[in-house]
Amino acid sequence: MPRANDDAAALLQEYADLLAITGGDAFKARAYEKAARAVGGYHADIATLDAKGLREIPNVGKSIADKVEEYLTTGRVALIDEARAAIPPGVRELTAIPNLGPRKAMLLYDELGIASVDDLAAAIRAERLRGLKGFGPKTEQNILHSIDVLKRSSGRRLINKAMDVAEQIVADLSAIDGCERCTYAGSLRRMRETIGDVDILVAAESSAPFMATLVDLPHTAEVIGHGDKKTSIRTDQGLQVDLRVLPPESWGAGLQYFTGSKAHNIRTRELAVRAKLKLSEYGLFEAESGKTLASRTEEDVYARLGLPWIPPPLREDRGEIEAAQRGELPDLVTEADIRGDLHTHTNLTDGLSSLEDMLAAAHARGYAYYAVTDHAPDLVMQRMTTEKMLAQRERIAELQGQYGKMRILHGTELNIAPDGGLDWPDDILAGFDICVASIHSHFNQNRADITKRLIRACENPHVAIIGHPTTRRIGKRPGIDADWDAVFDACARTGTALEINSHPERLDLRDEDILRAKRHGVKFAVDSDSHSTTHLPYIRYGVGSAQRGWLEKDDVINTWPLTKLRRFVRKGGS
């Protein structure tokens, strides 16, 4: 289940947003925003910390620590409750729209009485915003697109939030006597980037103990339905969980059925019908006699349909059935194949953990190599300088060999300027082991300019990876508009990898983009973009996206031995 850190971080971020909406002290709002990130990424569970321990969290001073302690003790913060009461609810709803800042939301409320997302969409279509400063036709279209992004993500949870809930429930139910098998299924097993609800399956002779346990779990806030075969609850985070208990002999058929997707299941049922069979969650049967042919394992079910087992991330009816029939399913990359992380940050810029702590955590994961890629100078807020960068490089040289055989790579995350230029000149870039280049601003450039911008970065001989290529933040910011086929061609031509950013708020590239880029011959890097030691395990979600994009081990450069990786980074150099 979610840690107290996540809830407290959300509360601090909300207060920062409320301060911004009311035009409060910008420095104070920024302080709460930084504290929210620090609390959310802190390695220890804040529920176990006393007041002194809370003040030891980076960017958490006495005043903020007192509010966190108040929340941990009472479940609320009086000052934040007061701030909420002072803001019209409609304005807070508007601030959820990607790219619509708090001040613009307040302006819309004050000037036009707009108090909901639907009101805003209607006002744009009626051209009621045209008289307001800062709301031209292009801005209006961007807002409409952002509203669409918001609505499509409404009611869904980021994969890591759903995974935390699912894994805890699976652990709780697996401990019950009589549990033969237990796992999560549905879109979570298929590693979709957002999850509508969590499906949990249990194989057992009796369902009653499992249904009762789910209802009584500490984080169960509401019982939606309670029966012998299915029980549904809603957690205190608002996530629906559906539990089904299957007879052990039906486990494989049930797992296949409830994993989905719907489109994939339609195709498998069509195969069954053509063979005069019937496929359901209880098994694969002869249509006429009802004789069970397969049910105990997924492998048995697929084999009886004339198919090899199909990995869950592929089950989207995107050609996996045909590939399976031809014997051409990809040998998907796995998390165990990842030899190192090529995009991470420390507290030298906007990270929360020290260089030494990040290296120790990476070494504990068994990595063969690990790149430190703090931000470059053009992101002024990160206060990077050439002197700081060189000092970090010297410190990394001192630390080589102190973390077993793990090789520490000194890299940087460069900012791709509006014209495609980079932060440092070539003579400085040549000194890095690896350069990641990313867009961090000017997201609304026109399609032609943003395409040229990305291609120019690819053509720089020192850029090995384009970081979080579309810049999207799921449910918060849509991706940039580029001619992606042209960008993919440029990556393949120049030997520049595209990142699959594993942070659950990004998962950028999307699986659809990965599929397209692979057809162009692009290579990929699955990175965590960690800003804390707690972020390093996010790599599992990037691997999930890579699998959904049909990637194999050789498609991903950070599965390669270091010598091969270095040749790629040099872009054909010696």
Coordinates of C-alpha atoms in Angstrom, one line a residue:
M1 CA 0.0 0.0 0.0
P2 CA 1.1 3.6 -0.5
R3 CA 3.6 4.9 2.1
A4 CA 2.8 7.9 4.3
N5 CA 5.4 9.7 2.3
D6 CA 3.2 9.7 -0.8
D7 CA 0.2 11.2 1.0
A8 CA 2.2 13.8 2.8
A9 CA 3.9 14.8 -0.4
A10 CA 0.6 15.2 -2.2
L11 CA -0.6 17.4 0.7
L12 CA 2.5 19.7 0.5
Q13 CA 2.2 19.9 -3.3
E14 CA -1.5 20.9 -2.9
Y15 CA -0.5 23.7 -0.5
A16 CA 2.1 24.9 -3.0
D17 CA -0.6 25.0 -5.7
L18 CA -3.0 26.8 -3.4
L19 CA -0.4 29.4 -2.7
A20 CA 0.2 29.9 -6.4
I21 CA -3.5 30.2 -7.1
T22 CA -3.9 33.0 -4.6
G23 CA -0.9 34.8 -5.8
G24 CA 0.9 34.1 -2.5
D25 CA 4.6 34.3 -1.8
A26 CA 6.3 32.6 -4.8
F27 CA 9.3 31.7 -2.7
K28 CA 7.1 30.0 -0.1
A29 CA 5.2 28.1 -2.8
R30 CA 8.5 26.9 -4.3
A31 CA 9.7 25.8 -0.8
Y32 CA 6.6 23.6 -0.3
E33 CA 7.0 22.2 -3.8
K34 CA 10.6 21.2 -3.1
A35 CA 9.6 19.8 0.2
A36 CA 6.9 17.7 -1.4
R37 CA 9.4 16.2 -3.8
A38 CA 11.8 15.5 -1.0
V39 CA 9.3 13.8 1.2
G40 CA 7.9 11.7 -1.6
G41 CA 11.4 10.6 -2.6
Y42 CA 12.8 10.1 0.9
H43 CA 14.2 6.6 1.5
A44 CA 12.6 6.0 4.9
D45 CA 8.9 5.8 5.7
I46 CA 8.1 9.1 7.4
A47 CA 5.6 7.4 9.6
T48 CA 8.5 6.0 11.5
L49 CA 10.3 9.3 12.1
D50 CA 10.1 11.7 15.0
A51 CA 10.2 15.5 14.7
K52 CA 14.0 15.5 14.5
G53 CA 14.0 12.8 11.8
L54 CA 11.5 14.8 9.7
R55 CA 13.7 17.9 9.8
E56 CA 16.6 15.8 8.5
I57 CA 14.8 15.3 5.2
P58 CA 16.3 17.7 2.6
N59 CA 14.3 20.9 2.1
V60 CA 12.1 20.2 5.1
G61 CA 12.6 22.9 7.8
K62 CA 10.9 23.2 11.2
S63 CA 7.7 24.8 9.9
I64 CA 7.1 22.2 7.2
A65 CA 8.2 19.3 9.5
D66 CA 5.6 20.5 12.0
K67 CA 2.9 20.3 9.4
V68 CA 3.9 16.9 8.3
E69 CA 3.9 15.8 12.0
E70 CA 0.4 17.3 12.3
Y71 CA -0.8 15.3 9.3
L72 CA 0.8 12.1 10.6
T73 CA -0.9 12.6 14.0
T74 CA -4.4 13.9 13.0
G75 CA -4.7 13.1 9.3
R76 CA -5.1 16.7 8.4
V77 CA -3.3 20.1 8.5
A78 CA -5.4 23.0 9.7
L79 CA -3.5 25.6 7.6
I80 CA -4.1 23.7 4.4
D81 CA -7.8 23.2 5.3
E82 CA -8.0 27.0 5.6
A83 CA -6.3 27.5 2.3
R84 CA -8.7 25.1 0.6
A85 CA -11.7 26.9 2.0
A86 CA -10.5 30.2 0.5
I87 CA -10.3 28.9 -3.0
P88 CA -13.5 28.3 -5.1
P89 CA -13.7 24.5 -5.8
G90 CA -14.0 25.2 -9.5
V91 CA -10.7 27.0 -9.7
R92 CA -8.9 24.0 -8.1
E93 CA -10.6 21.7 -10.7
L94 CA -9.3 24.0 -13.5
T95 CA -5.7 23.7 -12.2
A96 CA -5.8 20.0 -13.0
I97 CA -5.8 20.8 -16.7
P98 CA -2.3 20.3 -18.2
N99 CA -0.7 23.6 -19.2
L100 CA -3.3 25.8 -17.5
G101 CA -1.5 27.5 -14.6
P102 CA -3.2 28.6 -11.3
R103 CA -3.2 32.3 -12.1
K104 CA -5.0 31.7 -15.4
A105 CA -7.5 29.5 -13.7
M106 CA -8.2 32.3 -11.2
L107 CA -8.5 34.8 -14.0
L108 CA -11.1 32.6 -15.8
Y109 CA -13.1 32.4 -12.6
D110 CA -13.0 36.0 -11.7
E111 CA -13.6 37.4 -15.2
L112 CA -16.0 34.8 -16.7
G113 CA -17.3 32.8 -13.8
I114 CA -15.8 29.6 -15.3
A115 CA -15.8 27.0 -12.5
S116 CA -15.4 23.6 -14.2
V117 CA -13.6 21.9 -16.9
D118 CA -16.8 21.5 -18.9
D119 CA -17.6 25.2 -18.5
L120 CA -14.1 26.1 -19.9
A121 CA -14.5 23.8 -22.9
A122 CA -17.9 25.3 -23.7
A123 CA -16.5 28.9 -23.3
I124 CA -13.6 28.2 -25.7
R125 CA -16.0 26.8 -28.3
A126 CA -18.2 29.9 -27.9
E127 CA -15.1 32.1 -28.3
R128 CA -15.8 33.8 -24.9
L129 CA -12.1 33.8 -24.0
R130 CA -11.0 35.9 -27.0
G131 CA -11.1 39.2 -25.0
L132 CA -8.8 37.9 -22.2
K133 CA -5.1 38.7 -22.2
G134 CA -3.1 35.5 -22.9
F135 CA -5.9 33.5 -24.4
G136 CA -5.5 33.6 -28.2
P137 CA -6.7 30.9 -30.7
K138 CA -3.5 28.8 -30.3
T139 CA -3.8 28.8 -26.5
E140 CA -7.4 27.8 -26.7
Q141 CA -6.6 24.8 -28.9
N142 CA -3.8 23.8 -26.6
I143 CA -6.2 24.0 -23.6
L144 CA -8.8 21.9 -25.5
H145 CA -6.2 19.3 -26.2
S146 CA -5.1 19.3 -22.5
I147 CA -8.7 18.9 -21.4
D148 CA -8.9 15.8 -23.7
V149 CA -5.7 14.4 -22.0
L150 CA -7.2 15.1 -18.6
K151 CA -10.5 13.3 -19.4
R152 CA -8.8 10.3 -20.9
S153 CA -6.7 9.8 -17.8
S154 CA -9.6 10.5 -15.4
G155 CA -10.3 7.7 -13.0
R156 CA -7.1 5.9 -13.8
R157 CA -4.0 5.5 -11.6
L158 CA -0.3 5.5 -12.5
I159 CA 1.0 2.0 -12.7
N160 CA 3.3 2.3 -9.6
K161 CA 0.4 3.3 -7.4
A162 CA -1.7 0.4 -8.6
M163 CA 1.3 -2.0 -8.3
D164 CA 1.9 -1.0 -4.7
V165 CA -1.7 -1.8 -3.8
A166 CA -1.8 -5.0 -5.8
E167 CA 1.5 -6.5 -4.4
Q168 CA 0.5 -5.8 -0.9
I169 CA -2.9 -7.5 -1.3
V170 CA -1.3 -10.4 -3.1
A171 CA 1.1 -10.8 -0.1
D172 CA -1.8 -10.6 2.4
L173 CA -3.9 -13.2 0.6
S174 CA -1.0 -15.5 -0.2
A175 CA -0.5 -15.9 3.5
I176 CA -4.0 -17.4 4.1
D177 CA -4.3 -21.2 4.6
G178 CA -5.7 -22.8 1.5
C179 CA -4.2 -20.4 -1.0
E180 CA -2.6 -22.4 -3.8
R181 CA -1.9 -19.5 -6.2
C182 CA -2.4 -15.7 -6.0
T183 CA -1.4 -12.9 -8.4
Y184 CA -2.7 -9.8 -10.1
A185 CA -4.1 -9.9 -13.6
G186 CA -5.8 -7.4 -16.0
S187 CA -4.1 -4.3 -17.4
L188 CA -1.6 -4.3 -14.5
R189 CA -0.2 -7.6 -15.6
R190 CA -0.1 -6.3 -19.1
M191 CA 2.0 -3.4 -17.8
R192 CA -0.2 -0.6 -19.2
E193 CA 0.9 2.8 -18.2
T194 CA -2.3 3.6 -16.3
I195 CA -4.7 1.3 -14.4
G196 CA -8.4 1.6 -14.1
D197 CA -8.9 -1.0 -11.4
V198 CA -6.8 -3.9 -10.0
D199 CA -7.8 -7.5 -10.7
I200 CA -6.6 -10.1 -8.1
L201 CA -7.0 -13.8 -8.7
V202 CA -6.7 -16.6 -6.1
A203 CA -6.7 -20.4 -6.7
A204 CA -8.3 -22.1 -3.7
E205 CA -11.0 -24.6 -2.9
S206 CA -12.9 -22.2 -0.6
S207 CA -13.4 -18.5 -1.3
A208 CA -14.8 -17.3 2.0
P209 CA -11.5 -16.6 3.9
F210 CA -10.1 -14.6 1.0
M211 CA -13.3 -12.5 0.5
A212 CA -13.4 -11.8 4.2
T213 CA -9.8 -10.8 4.4
L214 CA -10.1 -8.3 1.5
V215 CA -13.1 -6.6 3.1
D216 CA -11.2 -6.3 6.4
L217 CA -7.9 -5.0 5.1
P218 CA -6.8 -1.7 6.8
H219 CA -6.9 0.3 3.5
T220 CA -10.4 -0.9 2.5
A221 CA -12.6 2.2 2.5
E222 CA -15.7 0.9 0.8
V223 CA -17.1 -2.5 0.0
I224 CA -18.7 -2.3 -3.5
G225 CA -19.8 -5.9 -3.7
H226 CA -19.3 -9.0 -1.6
G227 CA -20.0 -12.5 -2.9
D228 CA -18.7 -16.0 -3.1
K229 CA -17.0 -15.7 -6.5
K230 CA -16.2 -12.0 -6.6
T231 CA -15.7 -9.2 -4.1
S232 CA -15.0 -5.6 -5.0
I233 CA -13.7 -2.9 -2.7
R234 CA -12.4 0.6 -3.0
T235 CA -9.2 1.6 -1.2
D236 CA -8.7 4.7 0.8
Q237 CA -6.8 6.0 -2.3
G238 CA -9.9 5.6 -4.4
L239 CA -8.7 2.5 -6.3
Q240 CA -11.1 -0.3 -7.1
V241 CA -9.9 -3.8 -6.4
D242 CA -11.8 -6.9 -7.7
L243 CA -11.0 -10.3 -6.2
R244 CA -12.0 -13.5 -7.9
V245 CA -11.4 -17.0 -6.4
L246 CA -11.0 -19.8 -8.9
P247 CA -11.0 -23.5 -8.5
P248 CA -7.3 -24.6 -8.7
E249 CA -8.0 -26.7 -11.8
S250 CA -9.2 -23.6 -13.6
W251 CA -6.3 -21.4 -12.7
G252 CA -4.7 -21.2 -16.1
A253 CA -7.9 -20.5 -18.0
G254 CA -8.9 -17.9 -15.5
L255 CA -5.6 -16.1 -15.5
Q256 CA -5.6 -16.0 -19.3
Y257 CA -9.2 -14.7 -19.4
F258 CA -8.8 -12.0 -16.7
T259 CA -5.5 -10.8 -17.9
G260 CA -7.1 -9.7 -21.2
S261 CA -7.0 -7.6 -23.2
K262 CA -10.6 -7.8 -24.4
A263 CA -9.4 -7.6 -28.0
H264 CA -6.9 -10.4 -27.4
N265 CA -9.5 -12.5 -25.8
I266 CA -11.8 -12.1 -28.7
R267 CA -9.1 -13.4 -31.0
T268 CA -8.4 -16.4 -28.8
R269 CA -12.1 -17.2 -28.6
E270 CA -12.4 -17.0 -32.4
L271 CA -9.6 -19.6 -32.6
A272 CA -11.5 -21.8 -30.2
V273 CA -14.7 -21.5 -32.1
R274 CA -13.0 -22.3 -35.4
A275 CA -11.7 -25.5 -33.8
K276 CA -15.2 -26.4 -32.5
L277 CA -14.1 -25.5 -28.9
K278 CA -15.4 -23.2 -26.2
L279 CA -13.0 -21.0 -24.2
S280 CA -14.0 -19.4 -20.9
E281 CA -12.5 -18.4 -17.6
Y282 CA -13.0 -22.0 -16.4
G283 CA -11.2 -23.8 -19.2
L284 CA -11.1 -24.8 -22.8
F285 CA -13.8 -27.4 -23.6
E286 CA -15.1 -29.4 -26.5
A287 CA -18.1 -27.5 -27.7
E288 CA -20.4 -30.5 -28.1
S289 CA -19.4 -32.9 -25.3
G290 CA -18.2 -30.2 -22.8
K291 CA -15.1 -32.3 -22.1
T292 CA -12.3 -30.2 -20.6
L293 CA -9.2 -30.0 -22.8
A294 CA -7.0 -27.5 -20.9
S295 CA -7.5 -25.3 -17.9
R296 CA -4.8 -25.7 -15.3
T297 CA -2.0 -23.5 -16.8
E298 CA -2.0 -20.7 -19.4
E299 CA 0.6 -22.7 -21.4
D300 CA -1.8 -25.6 -21.7
V301 CA -4.6 -23.3 -22.9
Y302 CA -2.5 -21.6 -25.5
A303 CA -1.0 -24.9 -26.7
R304 CA -4.4 -26.5 -27.2
L305 CA -5.2 -23.4 -29.4
G306 CA -2.1 -24.1 -31.4
L307 CA -0.1 -21.3 -30.0
P308 CA 3.0 -20.8 -27.8
W309 CA 2.4 -19.0 -24.5
I310 CA 2.1 -15.2 -25.3
P311 CA 3.7 -12.8 -22.7
P312 CA 1.0 -10.6 -21.1
P313 CA 2.5 -7.2 -22.3
L314 CA 1.9 -8.4 -25.9
R315 CA -1.7 -9.3 -25.5
E316 CA -3.3 -6.2 -27.2
D317 CA -4.3 -7.7 -30.6
R318 CA -1.4 -5.9 -32.3
G319 CA -0.2 -8.9 -34.3
E320 CA 0.8 -11.2 -31.5
I321 CA -1.6 -14.0 -32.5
E322 CA -0.2 -14.0 -36.1
A323 CA 3.4 -13.8 -34.8
A324 CA 2.7 -16.7 -32.5
Q325 CA 1.3 -18.7 -35.3
R326 CA 4.4 -18.1 -37.4
G327 CA 6.7 -18.8 -34.5
E328 CA 8.0 -15.2 -34.5
L329 CA 7.1 -13.9 -31.1
P330 CA 9.9 -11.6 -29.8
D331 CA 12.2 -12.8 -27.0
L332 CA 11.3 -9.9 -24.8
V333 CA 13.8 -7.9 -22.9
T334 CA 13.5 -8.4 -19.1
E335 CA 14.6 -6.4 -16.0
A336 CA 17.3 -9.0 -15.4
D337 CA 18.8 -8.1 -18.8
I338 CA 19.4 -4.5 -17.7
R339 CA 23.2 -4.0 -16.9
G340 CA 23.1 -0.4 -15.9
D341 CA 21.1 2.9 -15.6
L342 CA 22.1 5.7 -18.0
H343 CA 20.0 8.6 -16.7
T344 CA 20.1 9.5 -13.0
H345 CA 20.5 12.6 -10.8
T346 CA 22.0 13.6 -7.5
N347 CA 21.5 16.4 -5.1
L348 CA 24.2 18.4 -7.0
T349 CA 21.2 19.6 -9.1
D350 CA 17.6 18.6 -8.5
G351 CA 18.1 15.1 -7.0
L352 CA 17.3 14.3 -3.4
S353 CA 20.1 11.8 -2.6
S354 CA 23.9 12.2 -2.5
L355 CA 26.3 10.8 -5.1
E356 CA 27.5 8.2 -2.7
D357 CA 24.0 7.1 -1.7
M358 CA 22.9 6.8 -5.4
L359 CA 26.0 4.7 -6.2
A360 CA 25.5 2.4 -3.2
A361 CA 21.8 1.8 -4.2
A362 CA 22.9 1.1 -7.8
H363 CA 25.5 -1.3 -6.7
A364 CA 23.0 -3.1 -4.5
R365 CA 20.9 -3.7 -7.6
G366 CA 23.9 -5.5 -9.2
Y367 CA 24.6 -3.1 -12.0
A368 CA 27.7 -3.5 -14.1
Y369 CA 27.8 0.2 -14.8
Y370 CA 25.9 3.3 -13.7
A371 CA 25.8 6.8 -15.2
V372 CA 25.4 10.0 -13.1
T373 CA 23.8 12.6 -15.4
D374 CA 23.1 15.7 -13.5
H375 CA 21.6 18.7 -15.3
A376 CA 23.7 21.1 -17.4
P377 CA 23.8 24.9 -16.9
D378 CA 21.0 26.1 -19.2
L379 CA 18.4 24.9 -16.6
V380 CA 19.3 27.9 -14.4
M381 CA 17.2 26.8 -11.5
Q382 CA 19.6 23.8 -11.0
R383 CA 22.6 26.1 -10.5
M384 CA 25.0 23.8 -12.3
T385 CA 28.4 25.3 -13.3
T386 CA 31.4 24.0 -15.1
E387 CA 33.4 24.1 -11.8
K388 CA 30.8 22.0 -10.0
M389 CA 30.7 19.5 -12.9
L390 CA 34.5 19.1 -12.9
A391 CA 34.5 18.6 -9.1
Q392 CA 31.9 15.9 -9.5
R393 CA 34.0 14.2 -12.2
E394 CA 37.0 14.3 -9.9
R395 CA 34.9 12.8 -7.0
I396 CA 33.7 10.0 -9.3
A397 CA 37.2 9.2 -10.3
E398 CA 38.0 8.9 -6.5
L399 CA 35.1 6.6 -6.0
Q400 CA 35.9 4.2 -8.9
G401 CA 36.5 0.7 -7.4
Q402 CA 34.7 1.4 -4.2
Y403 CA 31.4 -0.2 -5.4
G404 CA 32.7 -3.6 -6.5
K405 CA 33.1 -4.1 -10.2
M406 CA 30.4 -1.5 -11.0
R407 CA 31.9 1.1 -13.4
I408 CA 30.7 4.7 -12.7
L409 CA 30.1 6.8 -15.8
H410 CA 30.2 10.6 -15.6
G411 CA 27.5 12.0 -17.8
T412 CA 25.1 14.9 -18.1
E413 CA 21.5 15.6 -19.0
L414 CA 21.7 18.5 -21.5
N415 CA 18.9 20.9 -22.3
I416 CA 18.0 21.0 -26.0
A417 CA 17.5 24.7 -26.7
P418 CA 14.7 26.0 -29.0
D419 CA 17.1 26.0 -31.9
G420 CA 18.5 22.5 -31.1
G421 CA 21.7 23.8 -29.4
L422 CA 23.1 22.3 -26.2
D423 CA 24.4 23.7 -22.9
W424 CA 28.1 23.1 -23.3
P425 CA 30.4 23.4 -26.3
D426 CA 31.8 20.3 -28.0
D427 CA 35.2 20.4 -26.2
I428 CA 33.4 20.1 -22.8
L429 CA 30.9 17.5 -24.1
A430 CA 33.8 15.3 -25.3
G431 CA 34.9 14.9 -21.7
F432 CA 31.7 13.1 -20.6
D433 CA 31.3 9.3 -20.7
I434 CA 27.7 9.8 -21.9
C435 CA 25.4 12.6 -22.8
V436 CA 21.6 12.5 -22.6
A437 CA 19.9 15.5 -24.3
S438 CA 16.3 16.4 -23.4
I439 CA 13.7 19.1 -24.1
H440 CA 12.7 20.9 -20.9
S441 CA 11.0 24.1 -22.2
H442 CA 9.3 25.7 -25.2
F443 CA 7.0 22.7 -25.5
N444 CA 4.5 24.6 -27.8
Q445 CA 6.9 25.2 -30.7
N446 CA 5.3 24.4 -34.1
R447 CA 5.8 21.0 -35.5
A448 CA 8.5 21.9 -38.0
D449 CA 10.6 23.7 -35.5
I450 CA 10.4 21.1 -32.8
T451 CA 11.3 18.4 -35.3
K452 CA 14.3 20.3 -36.5
R453 CA 15.2 20.9 -32.8
L454 CA 15.3 17.2 -32.0
I455 CA 17.1 16.2 -35.2
R456 CA 19.8 18.8 -34.6
A457 CA 20.4 17.3 -31.2
C458 CA 20.6 13.8 -32.7
E459 CA 23.2 15.0 -35.1
N460 CA 25.5 16.3 -32.4
P461 CA 28.3 13.7 -32.3
H462 CA 28.4 13.7 -28.5
V463 CA 24.6 13.1 -27.8
A464 CA 24.1 9.3 -27.2
I465 CA 20.5 9.4 -26.0
I466 CA 17.4 11.6 -26.4
G467 CA 15.8 11.7 -22.9
H468 CA 12.0 11.5 -22.3
P469 CA 11.6 12.3 -26.0
T470 CA 7.9 13.5 -26.1
T471 CA 8.2 15.4 -22.8
R472 CA 4.8 14.2 -21.7
R473 CA 3.7 13.8 -18.1
I474 CA 0.8 11.4 -17.9
G475 CA -2.4 13.2 -17.1
K476 CA -0.6 16.5 -16.6
R477 CA 1.1 17.5 -19.9
P478 CA 0.6 16.3 -23.4
G479 CA 3.5 15.3 -25.6
I480 CA 5.1 17.8 -28.0
D481 CA 4.0 17.8 -31.6
A482 CA 6.8 16.6 -33.8
D483 CA 7.2 14.6 -37.1
W484 CA 8.2 11.5 -35.2
D485 CA 8.9 9.4 -38.3
A486 CA 11.5 12.0 -39.3
V487 CA 12.9 12.0 -35.7
F488 CA 13.1 8.2 -35.7
D489 CA 14.9 8.2 -39.1
A490 CA 17.4 10.7 -37.7
C491 CA 18.0 8.6 -34.6
A492 CA 18.6 5.5 -36.8
R493 CA 20.8 7.4 -39.2
T494 CA 23.0 9.1 -36.5
G495 CA 23.1 6.2 -34.0
T496 CA 21.3 8.0 -31.3
A497 CA 19.2 6.0 -28.8
L498 CA 15.8 7.0 -27.7
E499 CA 15.1 6.8 -24.0
I500 CA 12.2 4.9 -22.5
N501 CA 12.0 6.9 -19.4
S502 CA 10.8 4.6 -16.6
H503 CA 9.4 7.2 -14.2
P504 CA 5.7 6.3 -13.8
E505 CA 4.7 9.9 -14.5
R506 CA 6.4 9.8 -17.9
L507 CA 6.8 6.3 -19.3
D508 CA 8.1 8.2 -22.4
L509 CA 8.3 6.8 -25.0
R510 CA 4.9 5.2 -25.1
D511 CA 4.5 1.6 -26.3
E512 CA 3.0 2.8 -29.6
D513 CA 6.0 5.1 -30.3
I514 CA 8.4 2.3 -29.4
L515 CA 6.8 0.0 -32.0
R516 CA 7.1 2.7 -34.7
A517 CA 10.6 3.7 -33.8
K518 CA 11.8 0.0 -33.8
R519 CA 10.6 -0.3 -37.4
H520 CA 12.9 2.6 -38.3
G521 CA 15.9 0.7 -36.8
V522 CA 16.2 2.8 -33.6
K523 CA 18.0 1.6 -30.5
F524 CA 16.7 2.4 -27.0
A525 CA 17.8 3.1 -23.5
V526 CA 15.6 2.1 -20.6
D527 CA 16.5 4.5 -17.8
S528 CA 15.0 5.4 -14.4
D529 CA 15.6 9.2 -14.5
S530 CA 16.1 8.7 -10.7
H531 CA 16.2 11.7 -8.5
S532 CA 16.3 9.6 -5.3
T533 CA 17.5 6.1 -4.4
T534 CA 13.8 5.2 -4.1
H535 CA 13.3 5.8 -7.8
L536 CA 15.9 3.3 -9.1
P537 CA 13.4 0.4 -9.0
Y538 CA 11.1 2.3 -11.4
I539 CA 13.2 0.7 -14.1
R540 CA 10.7 -2.2 -14.0
Y541 CA 8.0 0.0 -15.5
G542 CA 10.3 1.1 -18.3
V543 CA 11.0 -2.5 -19.1
G544 CA 7.3 -3.1 -19.1
S545 CA 6.8 -0.4 -21.7
A546 CA 9.7 -1.9 -23.7
Q547 CA 8.0 -5.3 -23.6
R548 CA 4.7 -3.7 -24.8
G549 CA 6.8 -2.2 -27.6
W550 CA 8.0 -5.7 -28.6
L551 CA 11.7 -5.0 -27.7
E552 CA 14.3 -7.7 -27.4
K553 CA 17.5 -7.5 -25.4
D554 CA 19.6 -6.3 -28.3
D555 CA 17.3 -3.4 -29.0
V556 CA 18.2 -1.9 -25.6
I557 CA 21.7 -0.4 -25.3
N558 CA 21.9 -0.7 -21.5
T559 CA 21.7 -4.5 -21.8
W560 CA 25.0 -4.5 -23.6
P561 CA 28.4 -5.1 -22.2
L562 CA 30.2 -1.9 -21.4
T563 CA 32.7 -2.2 -24.3
K564 CA 29.8 -2.4 -26.8
L565 CA 28.0 0.4 -25.1
R566 CA 31.0 2.7 -25.3
R567 CA 31.3 2.0 -29.0
F568 CA 27.7 3.0 -29.5
V569 CA 28.1 6.2 -27.4
R570 CA 31.1 7.2 -29.6
K571 CA 28.8 7.0 -32.6
G572 CA 31.1 5.0 -34.7
G573 CA 34.3 6.7 -33.3
S574 CA 37.4 4.7 -32.4

